[in-house]
Amino acid sequence: MKRFLHFLILLVVWVMLTWSVHWQDLLVGFVVALLAEIMLGDIFPTGVVKVFYPRRFFWLVVYSVDFFWYVILANFDVAYRVLNIYLPIRPGIVKVRTRLKTDMARTFLANSITLTPGTLCVDFVGDHIYVHWINITSEDPEEETELIVRKFEKLLERIFE
Amino acid sequence: MSESIGLGLLIVGIAFDVVGCIGLVRLPDIYNRLQAATKCVTLGTCMILLSVVFYTGIGPISSKAVLCIWFVLLTSPTGAHAIARAAHRSGIRLWEGSFMDKYAEDHEGTEDKV
Amino acid sequence: MSVFIALLIFCTFLCLYRVGKGPTAPDRTVAIDILGTLVVGFAAIFSIITKKDIYMNIGISWALLSFIGTLALAKYLEGRGFDE
């Protein structure tokens, strides 16, 4: 079941790349997707299939909208800091803690942290993430965790855990 | 109608690209440069690709543009993360005006081994 | 359209300035990574002008290859083997 879903995703990517439903193109896509799945199927992450349950998919849509809003905010934040003559930055590396366990959820969390306002994920050690923050506003680890991680963690828990 | 939406997206995207590259030149150390450049150039390029969808309508070009948006969104933060970690492990310090560095405090001695 | 291409070329020169000047090796790596993403933008604008999909093929392959190149450079900077 899991392998079949991977195969379908690969086939959809192939159809989007060639943009034709002629049977010869479909046959080549079929063979290529099958080969890729047989050779590399065991290195795909295991949590991907869970997303296609309806409830989790709904939360994925909510998460995407939320994520794009924060990405746009982040860009205006960076534009303000870069174009200001005095460079109002106060950088440093802080350490936050996450509750997420699965690899897929952690990957999404790290990418979300990197694209949201003023933060950049540097390293993962156990349950802790080291985050480079361009404008540190607090020195308390709990408060930092609240500010950086919580807003995504709640949604990602519903999607991937 | 859809062409004017595409033109607007194109202008905003290229403005973000320019801001990101100015940040790459102006900011003081590698981590800040990485922040500005990654965020702004990723969203700028995604907006340019989205404007391709509005200009050409549904067809082979726009389906490839959608795939390209997905790849850029997925790969660019991962690359930034890899560069940041490599820079810190290879011993690049933060800018002198930085506020704190928990990572160096926790890994005090491990830098010499690597 | 030529105004947009001129602005992107301006961006490219800012990146090249950082490649040439950058005090450390990771600075140059960041600039090269950003240069790769800018090339995808070039490809998109060319595909708008010519209405041909070959430029989007170039964009997709360039995005993936520049990602692999960035990862290889990062591994090299870290001083580890490529198999980890």
PDB file of C-alpha atoms in Angstrom, chain B residues 31-77:
ATOM      1  CA  TYR B  31      24.549  33.681   9.366  1.00  0.00           C
ATOM      2  CA  ASN B  32      22.751  37.002   8.864  1.00  0.00           C
ATOM      3  CA  ARG B  33      23.557  36.936   5.157  1.00  0.00           C
ATOM      4  CA  LEU B  34      22.149  33.433   4.954  1.00  0.00           C
ATOM      5  CA  GLN B  35      18.902  34.572   6.595  1.00  0.00           C
ATOM      6  CA  ALA B  36      18.288  37.542   4.335  1.00  0.00           C
ATOM      7  CA  ALA B  37      19.381  35.832   1.146  1.00  0.00           C
ATOM      8  CA  THR B  38      17.512  32.559   1.671  1.00  0.00           C
ATOM      9  CA  LYS B  39      14.173  34.061   2.695  1.00  0.00           C
ATOM     10  CA  CYS B  40      13.962  36.863   0.175  1.00  0.00           C
ATOM     11  CA  VAL B  41      15.368  35.062  -2.849  1.00  0.00           C
ATOM     12  CA  THR B  42      13.244  31.952  -2.230  1.00  0.00           C
ATOM     13  CA  LEU B  43       9.980  33.890  -2.059  1.00  0.00           C
ATOM     14  CA  GLY B  44      11.045  36.168  -4.925  1.00  0.00           C
ATOM     15  CA  THR B  45      11.788  33.275  -7.244  1.00  0.00           C
ATOM     16  CA  CYS B  46       8.561  31.514  -6.242  1.00  0.00           C
ATOM     17  CA  MET B  47       6.607  34.663  -7.133  1.00  0.00           C
ATOM     18  CA  ILE B  48       8.318  34.879 -10.535  1.00  0.00           C
ATOM     19  CA  LEU B  49       7.394  31.234 -11.194  1.00  0.00           C
ATOM     20  CA  LEU B  50       3.811  31.888 -10.056  1.00  0.00           C
ATOM     21  CA  SER B  51       3.598  34.779 -12.491  1.00  0.00           C
ATOM     22  CA  VAL B  52       4.549  32.295 -15.243  1.00  0.00           C
ATOM     23  CA  VAL B  53       1.375  30.376 -14.312  1.00  0.00           C
ATOM     24  CA  PHE B  54      -0.730  33.540 -14.671  1.00  0.00           C
ATOM     25  CA  TYR B  55       0.900  34.601 -17.947  1.00  0.00           C
ATOM     26  CA  THR B  56       0.651  31.307 -19.828  1.00  0.00           C
ATOM     27  CA  GLY B  57      -2.544  29.737 -18.469  1.00  0.00           C
ATOM     28  CA  ILE B  58      -3.018  26.010 -17.917  1.00  0.00           C
ATOM     29  CA  GLY B  59      -0.618  23.983 -20.045  1.00  0.00           C
ATOM     30  CA  PRO B  60       2.823  22.352 -20.113  1.00  0.00           C
ATOM     31  CA  ILE B  61       4.714  25.484 -19.048  1.00  0.00           C
ATOM     32  CA  SER B  62       2.594  26.223 -15.993  1.00  0.00           C
ATOM     33  CA  SER B  63       2.597  22.616 -14.764  1.00  0.00           C
ATOM     34  CA  LYS B  64       6.396  22.670 -14.869  1.00  0.00           C
ATOM     35  CA  ALA B  65       6.389  26.016 -13.081  1.00  0.00           C
ATOM     36  CA  VAL B  66       4.271  24.534 -10.264  1.00  0.00           C
ATOM     37  CA  LEU B  67       6.708  21.614  -9.915  1.00  0.00           C
ATOM     38  CA  CYS B  68       9.604  24.063  -9.872  1.00  0.00           C
ATOM     39  CA  ILE B  69       7.951  26.104  -7.071  1.00  0.00           C
ATOM     40  CA  TRP B  70       7.643  22.897  -5.037  1.00  0.00           C
ATOM     41  CA  PHE B  71      11.312  21.960  -5.605  1.00  0.00           C
ATOM     42  CA  VAL B  72      12.620  25.438  -4.752  1.00  0.00           C
ATOM     43  CA  LEU B  73      10.508  25.639  -1.578  1.00  0.00           C
ATOM     44  CA  LEU B  74      11.757  22.220  -0.482  1.00  0.00           C
ATOM     45  CA  THR B  75      15.454  22.493  -1.368  1.00  0.00           C
ATOM     46  CA  SER B  76      16.401  26.062  -0.564  1.00  0.00           C
ATOM     47  CA  PRO B  77      15.884  25.962   3.267  1.00  0.00           C
TER      48      PRO B  77
END
